[in-house]
């Protein structure tokens, strides 16, 4: 009798195992007809309605978590217009985005649309991406930026938005020392700080806890100042060019030294969140590295700041024509999955090419989109983006350089942190960076 | 004898007369296979898919140059292991991890035992104190990391400014030395309560007659502790040391949230180094090789520890 009971219990446990495993990978229907998909990173995304019959399905995986409301509007509107297509949006944090994506790949469950950036990342995922040459929206975009996504004759990404970064100033403080424009050269930057100190006003704050932002955003003008940025990088790798003698590399270090001299004492201990909180609270006159991505947070925490905040160039040199702001574009790419890529492409064409889609991107997400025929309202995209766009239109911007080998990026980040922490000097910094490049041969 | 009693006697004698079945492991295994698979199935499946399969895969990847994304994988032999020998960051992070583990294991166990010893006494507030010391363990590494980051960067400087005490004016997460001790401090504070509980359980399992006998024989407090309590507590010490070694070697979330390996990778634990290699730098093959070496180190250290401390265990 006991054995029979045990066998019944064992059968029930086996059945429970099988059922729970099946449930793990499935899509469960809710009482209201909604489908709930639990993603690998623990985020939960709900797509409305799934009526009878075969529906086209497009899964979007984005790291713009702050756009959640915008993504929902885009999804709902597109599904209203195309009832035969189901859109699922999965969102995750930017810092772990590609790690989670690798997890999806390992599970054989890649999304249909992902976020990409030009350079190394695009090349890494190249074999999983579908060419987008026939997208109509490509003709509506700024061609030089679209061309950043050209790999082996194919467009593998369509630009989604642009972010603009530089030194951010609180003009209230600058006005108090008689300045109504931002510094354009290193000498002007130093003079401004001297005046701030003399007036007993706070100077600035630098988020140098991680050297990643310096490598990702601030080394770009060094490479883009050359006609062939990748060729220049290869020359460093080959050892035929010495970075210690380069005016641009020295200019970057001059600027970093100035931020250490005049900015907050614990810069090596300050992360970007601390810097941004100080910005919202208007604690300092300048913020060494920040950009247009602050707009949604400024609008929600301190909207008055919009009236007296300004984006300035990185003052690396004393030649104003060489000092620029940085621009960083991100794109959407279509992956080769079990779903039909044409459905994903149709969604992208609508999202980025239709006025309705662009209104949501600009109005709800405050994004600076790259459609050359679409006028963006300053109210929507914010002061920093408006000022940044002016720099771009005047040719005072450079694109991020995304071709650094991954191990060089990490090593450079650490080398800059050592320099900023006072552990190494300029000569050691350059020596370490040079050896990192040469080791990546 | 009543009728009922007679019936019981018959049943009893019947049972006694029944020949005893001989136990055959082969027969037993075959008969109960379904039952055993039913009960073990879930755990076995989880263990195979979550532990064994990834282990075997990473063992294979360690001899390739796979980047974690591409379908093209080349066999590179022992190149990854050769590369590891010259990888300064790997050895620095291993050295950091060994130092961190040494300090953390020592402090959590010594202080955990000390707290347990004190809170095993009939104190009036001991229930509240036990709960209080255990609470940080409930919060966990990631949350604690962010709380302590705020304390180190905001609260300590404010106290330092108000009191002028040098300890609070240190740049706690800004230099390699202070960030190391900052991490040890938070880790010990977080796990102290857990080991305190384990030691408390061990102490309360020691029979009071052993302690009373020592007392009657004239042993003092120190002698009772070293000659009676600690030898009888050796099984608990073995377990606590094993658990603290494995958990401190696995430290990741605390580092990530508190220092993120900084400044300049000086507080990067080996687990972070492996993750960075495999995922951030897209060198899955090389990261796998590192993780295998790390696993061998942990297995060796825990094996030695268990062998050494088990020998000193005494049975009651």
XYZ file of C-alpha atoms in Angstrom:
757
model
C 0.000 0.000 0.000
C 2.806 2.345 0.983
C 4.670 1.572 -2.252
C 1.598 2.414 -4.323
C 1.219 5.710 -2.492
C 4.879 6.481 -3.091
C 4.532 5.657 -6.781
C 1.483 7.892 -7.123
C 3.349 10.707 -5.381
C 6.397 10.140 -7.583
C 4.241 10.229 -10.725
C 2.665 13.468 -9.572
C 6.101 14.997 -8.913
C 7.316 13.912 -12.347
C 4.234 15.414 -13.966
C 4.756 18.619 -11.972
C 8.367 18.792 -13.188
C 7.355 18.400 -16.816
C 4.544 20.930 -16.492
C 6.694 23.506 -14.704
C 9.415 23.162 -17.329
C 6.851 23.638 -20.073
C 5.434 26.653 -18.270
C 8.880 28.250 -17.959
C 9.297 28.680 -21.679
C 5.753 29.472 -22.540
C 3.512 32.448 -22.988
C 0.599 32.419 -20.625
C -2.718 33.928 -21.438
C -4.200 36.245 -18.873
C -7.847 36.497 -17.934
C -8.212 39.707 -19.896
C -6.751 38.157 -23.010
C -3.370 39.733 -22.524
C -0.131 37.823 -22.951
C 2.586 38.051 -20.369
C 6.127 37.284 -21.390
C 8.727 36.917 -18.688
C 12.107 37.850 -20.049
C 15.434 36.392 -18.993
C 16.572 39.493 -17.178
C 13.555 39.359 -14.949
C 11.793 42.229 -16.636
C 8.189 41.658 -17.486
C 6.558 42.911 -20.605
C 2.928 42.771 -21.430
C 1.576 42.897 -24.912
C -2.103 43.550 -25.253
C -4.475 41.165 -26.940
C -3.753 38.017 -28.842
C -6.796 36.983 -30.718
C -7.243 33.813 -32.732
C -5.237 32.979 -35.807
C -1.645 33.373 -36.852
C -0.255 36.758 -35.918
C 3.006 38.266 -36.990
C 5.190 38.847 -33.945
C 7.933 41.414 -33.471
C 10.000 41.392 -30.271
C 11.904 44.580 -29.484
C 14.727 44.578 -26.964
C 15.805 48.061 -25.889
C 18.124 49.586 -23.302
C 16.146 52.826 -23.224
C 14.256 51.887 -20.083
C 13.450 55.543 -19.451
C 11.376 55.487 -22.627
C 8.953 52.943 -21.236
C 5.909 55.147 -21.732
C 7.004 56.002 -25.267
C 7.600 52.350 -26.130
C 4.126 51.469 -24.850
C 2.562 54.213 -26.968
C 4.478 53.104 -30.048
C 3.452 49.489 -29.491
C -0.208 50.253 -28.847
C -0.529 52.645 -31.791
C 1.175 50.265 -34.226
C -1.011 47.372 -33.105
C -4.086 49.531 -33.604
C -2.974 50.249 -37.134
C -1.829 46.670 -37.781
C -4.096 44.314 -35.825
C -2.400 41.336 -37.465
C 0.930 42.129 -35.783
C 1.829 41.652 -32.145
C 4.571 43.898 -30.750
C 6.429 42.874 -27.595
C 8.841 45.281 -25.931
C 11.466 44.059 -23.480
C 13.481 46.674 -21.634
C 16.643 46.362 -19.613
C 19.369 48.483 -18.110
C 21.981 49.914 -20.498
C 24.924 48.641 -18.452
C 23.974 44.980 -18.882
C 22.240 45.219 -22.237
C 24.656 43.220 -24.358
C 25.170 40.652 -21.590
C 21.435 39.963 -21.494
C 21.368 39.865 -25.279
C 24.052 37.161 -25.200
C 21.808 35.301 -22.781
C 18.955 35.469 -25.279
C 21.308 34.183 -27.952
C 22.444 31.278 -25.771
C 18.793 30.405 -25.165
C 18.063 30.539 -28.906
C 15.528 33.271 -28.278
C 16.965 36.357 -29.956
C 14.660 39.383 -30.254
C 13.738 40.747 -33.677
C 14.815 44.340 -33.112
C 17.821 45.353 -31.002
C 19.717 48.537 -30.244
C 23.181 48.863 -31.754
C 25.994 51.366 -32.074
C 28.405 51.664 -34.985
C 31.879 50.149 -34.850
C 32.991 47.121 -32.874
C 29.526 46.262 -31.520
C 27.906 46.271 -34.940
C 30.712 44.116 -36.343
C 30.383 41.631 -33.468
C 26.688 41.068 -34.097
C 27.014 41.393 -37.879
C 26.290 37.771 -38.716
C 22.965 37.899 -36.860
C 21.749 41.119 -38.502
C 19.550 41.566 -41.534
C 20.490 44.228 -44.160
C 18.148 47.204 -44.051
C 19.058 48.669 -47.448
C 15.418 48.688 -48.608
C 14.077 50.697 -45.637
C 12.352 53.796 -46.990
C 13.147 55.801 -43.865
C 16.892 55.727 -44.640
C 16.286 58.292 -47.394
C 14.712 60.669 -44.866
C 17.753 60.701 -42.567
C 21.012 62.607 -42.399
C 23.177 60.668 -44.820
C 26.524 61.074 -43.032
C 25.069 59.523 -39.888
C 23.264 56.759 -41.762
C 26.583 55.852 -43.416
C 28.087 55.070 -39.990
C 25.995 51.906 -40.087
C 27.273 50.749 -43.468
C 29.117 47.425 -43.116
C 30.370 45.582 -46.217
C 27.943 47.508 -48.423
C 24.902 46.852 -46.249
C 23.099 49.134 -43.841
C 22.878 47.055 -40.663
C 21.291 49.734 -38.508
C 18.900 52.635 -38.835
C 19.708 55.636 -36.608
C 17.206 55.966 -33.787
C 18.338 59.054 -31.916
C 21.314 61.260 -31.195
C 22.712 62.287 -27.818
C 24.932 65.317 -27.425
C 27.534 65.722 -24.737
C 30.093 68.206 -23.525
C 30.671 70.386 -20.477
C 27.367 71.465 -18.927
C 27.223 74.901 -17.314
C 24.816 76.480 -14.871
C 24.657 79.986 -16.319
C 23.393 81.513 -13.063
C 26.890 81.141 -11.643
C 28.618 82.278 -14.821
C 26.404 85.363 -15.007
C 27.500 86.310 -11.512
C 31.103 86.608 -12.727
C 30.067 88.548 -15.796
C 30.033 85.697 -18.325
C 27.060 85.140 -20.603
C 28.658 82.542 -22.869
C 30.439 79.306 -22.096
C 34.250 78.988 -22.365
C 35.453 77.966 -25.796
C 39.147 77.407 -25.032
C 41.158 75.899 -22.201
C 42.498 79.316 -21.142
C 38.935 80.662 -20.948
C 37.923 77.639 -18.880
C 40.790 78.261 -16.445
C 40.057 82.002 -16.308
C 36.396 81.261 -15.532
C 37.416 79.056 -12.628
C 39.774 81.687 -11.242
C 36.928 84.188 -11.331
C 34.517 81.777 -9.654
C 36.999 81.140 -6.849
C 37.642 84.873 -6.494
C 33.897 85.503 -6.229
C 33.539 82.765 -3.611
C 31.315 80.706 -5.884
C 31.426 76.937 -6.349
C 33.413 75.751 -9.357
C 32.647 72.333 -10.829
C 32.314 68.607 -10.377
C 33.896 65.780 -12.381
C 32.559 62.204 -12.425
C 35.898 60.486 -12.778
C 35.107 57.404 -10.713
C 34.945 55.458 -13.938
C 37.309 56.260 -16.763
C 34.840 54.591 -19.130
C 33.148 57.873 -20.049
C 36.504 59.451 -20.889
C 37.404 56.547 -23.168
C 33.945 56.258 -24.715
C 33.189 59.932 -25.244
C 36.267 62.093 -24.828
C 38.956 60.284 -26.799
C 36.775 60.435 -29.905
C 37.940 63.908 -31.094
C 41.505 62.622 -31.086
C 40.627 59.945 -33.624
C 38.071 61.942 -35.592
C 40.571 64.758 -36.113
C 42.367 62.393 -38.481
C 41.137 61.778 -42.028
C 41.214 58.039 -41.438
C 40.444 57.418 -37.730
C 40.772 53.627 -37.985
C 44.013 54.019 -39.932
C 45.333 56.294 -37.177
C 44.408 53.689 -34.559
C 46.208 50.998 -36.554
C 49.307 53.194 -36.665
C 49.258 53.395 -32.854
C 48.813 49.617 -32.708
C 51.766 49.145 -35.078
C 53.851 51.513 -32.955
C 54.535 53.894 -35.850
C 52.770 56.760 -34.036
C 53.554 57.878 -30.515
C 50.572 59.267 -28.608
C 52.839 61.107 -26.153
C 53.791 63.557 -28.914
C 50.226 64.055 -30.124
C 48.704 67.496 -29.507
C 45.170 66.054 -29.154
C 46.071 63.465 -26.528
C 47.926 66.139 -24.571
C 44.947 68.476 -24.914
C 42.647 65.890 -23.354
C 45.030 65.463 -20.424
C 45.334 69.251 -20.047
C 41.560 69.444 -19.668
C 41.489 66.575 -17.152
C 44.224 68.258 -15.109
C 42.224 71.500 -15.102
C 39.123 69.695 -13.832
C 41.197 68.148 -11.050
C 42.748 71.467 -10.126
C 39.547 73.473 -10.045
C 36.815 70.892 -9.543
C 35.710 68.763 -6.605
C 38.495 67.232 -4.546
C 37.035 63.716 -4.631
C 36.637 63.445 -8.419
C 38.038 59.882 -8.442
C 35.309 58.992 -5.970
C 32.475 60.712 -7.834
C 30.238 58.718 -10.140
C 27.940 60.094 -12.827
C 24.852 59.738 -10.600
C 26.442 61.944 -7.929
C 27.403 64.473 -10.597
C 23.862 64.538 -11.992
C 22.251 64.889 -8.582
C 24.530 67.877 -7.972
C 23.439 69.294 -11.321
C 19.720 68.979 -10.520
C 20.371 70.589 -7.135
C 22.389 73.388 -8.830
C 25.382 72.898 -6.563
C 28.132 73.719 -9.071
C 28.870 76.033 -11.972
C 30.136 73.343 -14.361
C 29.808 69.597 -14.837
C 32.826 68.074 -16.582
C 31.007 65.511 -18.687
C 27.301 65.283 -19.286
C 24.761 65.721 -22.018
C 21.318 65.782 -23.540
C 20.334 62.461 -21.925
C 19.625 64.527 -18.804
C 16.589 66.211 -20.365
C 13.829 63.869 -19.075
C 15.311 63.965 -15.549
C 15.706 67.760 -15.600
C 12.103 68.143 -16.717
C 10.889 65.968 -13.877
C 13.199 67.110 -11.040
C 14.045 70.767 -11.695
C 12.290 72.136 -14.813
C 13.444 75.702 -14.011
C 16.984 74.583 -14.777
C 16.042 74.502 -18.457
C 16.199 78.324 -18.459
C 19.794 78.644 -17.345
C 21.603 75.474 -18.356
C 23.984 75.424 -21.283
C 26.039 72.880 -23.190
C 29.632 73.871 -23.924
C 32.449 72.349 -25.941
C 35.177 70.255 -24.353
C 37.936 72.881 -24.031
C 40.879 70.630 -24.851
C 42.966 73.251 -26.639
C 43.371 76.993 -26.983
C 42.219 76.879 -30.585
C 38.443 77.432 -30.370
C 37.891 75.964 -33.829
C 39.246 72.594 -32.667
C 37.106 72.348 -29.529
C 33.790 70.622 -30.103
C 30.959 68.794 -28.395
C 30.464 65.061 -28.857
C 27.549 63.347 -30.515
C 26.578 59.773 -30.006
C 24.061 57.992 -32.165
C 22.281 54.758 -31.469
C 20.428 52.700 -33.996
C 17.963 49.882 -34.251
C 18.898 46.715 -36.099
C 16.846 43.740 -37.217
C 18.004 40.285 -36.243
C 17.670 37.089 -38.155
C 15.165 35.043 -36.111
C 12.319 32.627 -36.682
C 9.987 35.573 -37.243
C 9.729 37.265 -40.620
C 12.219 40.199 -40.720
C 9.866 42.075 -43.046
C 7.463 42.592 -40.132
C 10.247 44.111 -38.039
C 11.327 46.311 -40.947
C 7.742 47.499 -41.476
C 7.581 48.512 -37.820
C 10.878 50.433 -38.098
C 9.686 52.216 -41.234
C 6.535 53.293 -39.406
C 8.253 54.177 -36.116
C 11.016 56.309 -37.611
C 9.461 57.322 -40.915
C 5.900 58.302 -40.006
C 5.063 61.601 -38.334
C 2.972 59.712 -35.817
C 5.909 57.557 -34.699
C 8.267 60.531 -34.599
C 5.810 62.543 -32.506
C 5.904 59.854 -29.841
C 9.709 59.615 -29.973
C 10.168 63.366 -29.717
C 7.166 64.320 -27.592
C 7.155 61.454 -25.093
C 10.753 60.209 -25.153
C 12.331 63.679 -25.657
C 14.606 62.055 -28.243
C 16.608 63.963 -30.838
C 15.747 61.942 -33.909
C 17.724 62.054 -37.118
C 15.056 62.621 -39.737
C 16.212 65.621 -41.737
C 12.648 66.565 -42.756
C 11.142 66.519 -39.269
C 11.063 69.690 -37.146
C 11.561 69.139 -33.435
C 10.043 71.418 -30.863
C 12.487 72.855 -28.298
C 9.851 72.259 -25.618
C 10.060 68.554 -26.310
C 13.742 67.837 -26.755
C 14.997 70.283 -24.122
C 17.570 73.072 -23.956
C 20.665 70.865 -24.040
C 19.499 69.070 -27.173
C 18.576 72.334 -28.917
C 21.985 73.809 -28.158
C 23.682 70.550 -29.119
C 21.857 70.426 -32.443
C 23.086 73.952 -33.197
C 26.673 72.811 -32.601
C 26.062 69.868 -34.936
C 24.621 72.119 -37.632
C 27.638 74.461 -37.288
C 30.066 71.581 -37.694
C 31.220 71.846 -34.083
C 30.640 68.236 -33.154
C 32.405 64.914 -33.546
C 30.993 61.418 -33.612
C 32.025 58.839 -31.065
C 34.863 56.573 -32.103
C 33.561 53.027 -31.596
C 36.348 50.980 -33.111
C 38.617 50.552 -30.115
C 39.267 46.884 -29.302
C 37.283 45.949 -26.178
C 40.324 45.053 -24.096
C 41.984 48.370 -25.043
C 38.868 50.277 -23.906
C 38.880 48.584 -20.498
C 42.619 49.014 -20.074
C 42.500 52.685 -21.074
C 39.681 53.279 -18.634
C 41.817 51.898 -15.813
C 44.862 53.892 -17.013
C 42.875 57.145 -16.902
C 41.591 56.300 -13.412
C 45.174 55.798 -12.218
C 46.119 59.167 -13.659
C 43.124 60.905 -12.107
C 43.782 59.172 -8.784
C 47.322 60.545 -8.763
C 48.931 57.118 -9.089
C 50.493 57.820 -12.474
C 51.671 60.929 -14.292
C 51.143 62.038 -17.867
C 54.160 60.150 -19.189
C 53.126 56.886 -17.490
C 49.554 57.333 -18.697
C 50.651 57.674 -22.308
C 53.113 54.812 -21.952
C 50.402 52.526 -20.583
C 47.906 53.467 -23.297
C 50.511 53.008 -26.014
C 51.405 49.547 -24.701
C 47.719 48.582 -24.520
C 47.290 49.370 -28.198
C 50.480 47.600 -29.160
C 49.483 44.516 -27.129
C 46.221 44.246 -29.064
C 48.009 43.448 -32.351
C -7.026 -15.052 28.115
C -9.786 -13.038 26.526
C -10.866 -13.538 22.889
C -9.238 -10.293 21.830
C -6.007 -11.218 23.536
C -6.050 -14.610 21.824
C -6.549 -12.907 18.437
C -3.608 -10.565 19.073
C -1.440 -13.534 20.024
C -2.330 -15.347 16.797
C -1.562 -12.314 14.668
C 1.655 -11.783 16.540
C 2.776 -15.390 16.157
C 1.816 -15.309 12.457
C 4.082 -12.347 11.879
C 6.881 -14.012 13.752
C 6.617 -17.149 11.660
C 6.700 -15.317 8.275
C 10.121 -15.869 6.633
C 12.195 -12.668 6.421
C 12.775 -11.279 2.916
C 16.423 -10.985 1.950
C 17.487 -7.469 0.818
C 18.816 -7.285 -2.742
C 20.136 -3.889 -3.852
C 19.655 -4.729 -7.542
C 16.028 -5.731 -7.030
C 15.427 -2.780 -4.736
C 16.844 -0.312 -7.290
C 14.796 -1.705 -10.169
C 11.589 -1.833 -8.128
C 11.828 1.699 -6.843
C 13.381 3.368 -9.874
C 10.246 5.361 -10.645
C 9.894 6.463 -7.029
C 13.530 7.523 -6.784
C 13.494 9.308 -10.119
C 10.269 11.017 -9.149
C 11.721 12.370 -5.940
C 15.203 13.114 -7.283
C 14.112 14.141 -10.780
C 13.641 17.860 -10.219
C 16.876 18.314 -8.330
C 18.811 16.072 -10.697
C 17.530 17.953 -13.730
C 18.341 21.326 -12.197
C 21.787 20.136 -11.141
C 22.578 18.751 -14.567
C 21.353 21.764 -16.528
C 22.505 24.527 -14.207
C 25.783 23.098 -12.925
C 27.133 20.161 -14.895
C 26.266 21.206 -18.447
C 27.668 24.764 -18.160
C 30.756 23.335 -16.491
C 31.359 20.920 -19.351
C 30.685 23.659 -21.910
C 33.058 26.118 -20.257
C 35.679 23.367 -20.099
C 35.358 23.108 -23.878
C 35.265 26.875 -24.479
C 38.488 27.297 -22.496
C 40.397 25.771 -25.410
C 38.860 28.061 -28.035
C 38.892 31.728 -29.039
C 35.088 32.034 -29.021
C 33.852 35.576 -28.457
C 30.458 34.527 -27.105
C 28.519 35.710 -30.161
C 30.025 34.444 -33.390
C 29.308 31.032 -34.843
C 32.968 30.741 -35.785
C 35.025 29.058 -33.094
C 38.663 28.072 -33.478
C 40.493 25.588 -31.323
C 43.450 27.366 -29.731
C 44.837 24.657 -27.486
C 46.365 26.020 -24.298
C 46.811 29.563 -25.666
C 44.300 30.970 -23.187
C 46.249 29.507 -20.276
C 49.509 30.883 -21.657
C 47.876 34.300 -22.057
C 46.712 34.101 -18.450
C 50.280 33.809 -17.198
C 51.060 37.282 -18.553
C 47.725 38.838 -17.600
C 48.549 41.309 -14.827
C 44.913 42.191 -14.191
C 44.048 38.533 -13.602
C 46.829 38.017 -11.051
C 46.088 41.346 -9.366
C 42.428 40.421 -8.997
C 43.374 36.952 -7.711
C 45.723 38.522 -5.154
C 43.005 40.981 -4.130
C 40.529 38.104 -3.740
C 42.944 36.048 -1.632
C 43.640 39.016 0.672
C 39.954 39.837 0.893
C 39.040 36.221 1.667
C 41.758 35.940 4.324
C 40.541 39.019 6.189
C 36.857 38.302 5.700
C 37.042 34.634 6.762
C 39.112 35.427 9.833
C 36.993 38.343 10.983
C 33.571 36.816 10.302
C 34.454 33.611 12.128
C 36.258 35.160 15.094
C 33.679 37.901 15.593
C 30.794 35.531 14.796
C 31.999 33.114 17.461
C 32.602 35.938 19.923
C 29.083 37.295 19.417
C 27.581 33.812 19.689
C 29.555 33.137 22.850
C 28.311 36.390 24.409
C 24.725 36.007 23.231
C 24.606 32.400 24.458
C 24.654 33.771 27.990
C 21.342 34.500 29.680
C 21.231 38.200 28.782
C 17.959 40.097 29.021
C 18.175 41.637 25.537
C 19.725 38.681 23.754
C 16.740 38.001 21.478
C 16.733 41.567 20.189
C 20.512 41.600 19.875
C 20.548 38.324 17.928
C 17.919 39.679 15.523
C 19.773 42.983 15.221
C 23.048 41.340 14.252
C 21.289 39.078 11.741
C 19.347 41.823 9.897
C 22.238 42.971 7.612
C 22.417 39.431 6.282
C 18.795 39.622 5.191
C 19.458 42.789 3.176
C 22.120 41.101 1.051
C 25.209 42.298 -0.818
C 23.763 44.503 -3.535
C 21.468 46.591 -1.336
C 24.102 46.869 1.365
C 26.642 47.931 -1.218
C 24.531 50.864 -2.318
C 23.670 51.819 1.283
C 27.329 51.772 2.278
C 28.361 53.658 -0.824
C 26.106 56.455 0.394
C 27.513 56.149 3.937
C 31.124 56.249 2.713
C 30.660 59.126 0.281
C 28.081 61.252 2.102
C 27.642 60.321 5.760
C 31.299 59.746 6.711
C 32.522 63.052 5.210
C 29.674 64.888 6.967
C 30.605 63.327 10.313
C 34.274 64.025 9.600
C 33.508 67.651 8.832
C 31.465 68.048 12.018
C 33.845 66.227 14.354
C 37.236 66.517 12.701
C 37.912 62.811 13.277
C 40.402 61.619 10.660
C 38.811 58.186 10.244
C 35.698 59.757 8.737
C 37.647 62.131 6.514
C 39.371 59.340 4.618
C 38.437 58.955 0.958
C 37.022 55.510 1.661
C 36.331 54.379 -1.883
C 38.981 56.544 -3.517
C 42.219 54.686 -2.763
C 43.148 50.997 -3.072
C 43.869 50.586 0.654
C 40.731 52.273 1.956
C 38.446 50.662 -0.595
C 39.862 47.231 0.355
C 39.148 47.771 4.043
C 35.813 49.358 3.195
C 34.810 46.201 1.358
C 36.040 43.949 4.184
C 34.159 46.048 6.724
C 30.868 45.863 4.863
C 31.260 42.168 4.052
C 31.984 41.280 7.681
C 29.107 43.437 8.908
C 26.809 41.736 6.404
C 27.721 38.105 7.110
C 28.507 38.316 10.817
C 24.946 37.571 11.880
C 24.734 34.420 9.797
C 27.879 32.878 11.306
C 26.782 34.046 14.751
C 23.631 31.952 14.321
C 25.590 28.893 13.193
C 27.940 29.186 16.162
C 24.977 29.721 18.487
C 23.439 26.481 17.216
C 26.770 24.730 17.767
C 27.189 26.115 21.273
C 23.684 25.164 22.334
C 24.322 21.594 21.124
C 27.207 21.164 23.568
C 25.870 19.132 26.516
C 25.792 21.154 29.703
C 27.086 18.182 31.714
C 30.437 18.433 29.903
C 30.745 22.058 30.947
C 29.589 21.282 34.478
C 32.108 18.437 34.731
C 34.895 20.798 33.651
C 33.746 23.305 36.231
C 33.683 20.661 39.001
C 37.175 19.541 37.967
C 38.328 23.099 38.605
C 38.733 24.357 35.039
C 38.603 28.123 34.663
C 36.741 30.044 31.976
C 39.657 30.088 29.506
C 40.436 26.402 30.053
C 36.788 25.454 29.601
C 36.685 27.452 26.377
C 39.878 26.061 24.869
C 39.789 22.497 26.240
C 36.061 21.745 26.170
C 33.956 24.204 24.176
C 36.175 24.669 21.123
C 37.008 20.955 20.602
C 33.316 20.092 20.854
C 32.520 22.956 18.483
C 34.932 21.735 15.769
C 32.205 20.294 13.484
C 30.521 23.731 13.475
C 33.862 25.466 12.924
C 34.550 23.171 9.954
C 31.180 24.018 8.446
C 31.463 27.757 9.105
C 34.965 27.933 7.644
C 33.856 26.006 4.569
C 30.849 28.276 4.040
C 32.803 31.488 4.622
C 35.599 30.410 2.252
C 33.219 29.576 -0.578
C 31.054 32.675 -0.080
C 33.965 35.107 0.193
C 35.603 33.687 -2.930
C 32.319 34.234 -4.764
C 32.077 37.903 -3.762
C 30.704 39.903 -6.688
C 27.603 41.933 -5.924
C 29.178 43.794 -3.019
C 32.191 44.828 -5.107
C 30.003 45.775 -8.014
C 27.723 48.016 -6.000
C 30.345 49.505 -3.687
C 33.475 50.100 -5.772
C 32.743 48.481 -9.150
C 36.314 47.214 -9.024
C 37.768 50.684 -8.620
C 39.750 52.721 -8.189
C 41.643 51.613 -11.293
C 40.673 47.932 -10.900
C 42.448 47.722 -7.517
C 39.392 46.196 -5.839
C 38.358 43.991 -8.726
C 37.550 40.529 -7.411
C 38.430 37.539 -9.549
C 34.752 36.921 -10.286
C 34.456 40.437 -11.717
C 37.607 39.950 -13.749
C 36.207 36.742 -15.247
C 32.869 38.400 -16.021
C 34.594 41.407 -17.607
C 36.761 39.167 -19.777
C 33.936 36.921 -20.911
C 31.149 39.465 -21.370
C 32.446 43.048 -21.531
C 35.542 42.231 -23.555
C 33.800 39.459 -25.502
C 36.437 36.797 -24.808
C 34.283 33.884 -23.715
C 37.012 31.301 -24.313
C 39.579 33.158 -22.278
C 37.022 33.915 -19.548
C 36.171 30.196 -19.352
C 39.839 29.310 -18.930
C 40.110 31.824 -16.096
C 36.998 30.434 -14.411
C 38.391 26.883 -14.542
C 41.640 27.977 -12.901
C 39.647 29.863 -10.281
C 37.495 26.800 -9.620
C 40.578 24.632 -9.108
C 41.987 27.143 -6.624
C 38.747 27.232 -4.610
C 38.437 23.434 -4.639
C 42.041 23.066 -3.459
C 41.690 25.590 -0.647
C 38.377 24.253 0.642
C 39.679 20.675 0.366
C 42.713 21.506 2.494
C 40.563 23.373 4.998
C 38.056 20.537 5.413
C 40.849 17.963 5.717
C 42.653 19.997 8.366
C 39.684 20.963 10.524
C 37.897 17.602 10.244
C 40.885 15.909 11.863
C 40.401 17.995 14.974
C 36.744 17.125 15.400
C 35.920 15.106 18.498
C 32.829 12.973 18.985
C 30.722 13.013 22.118
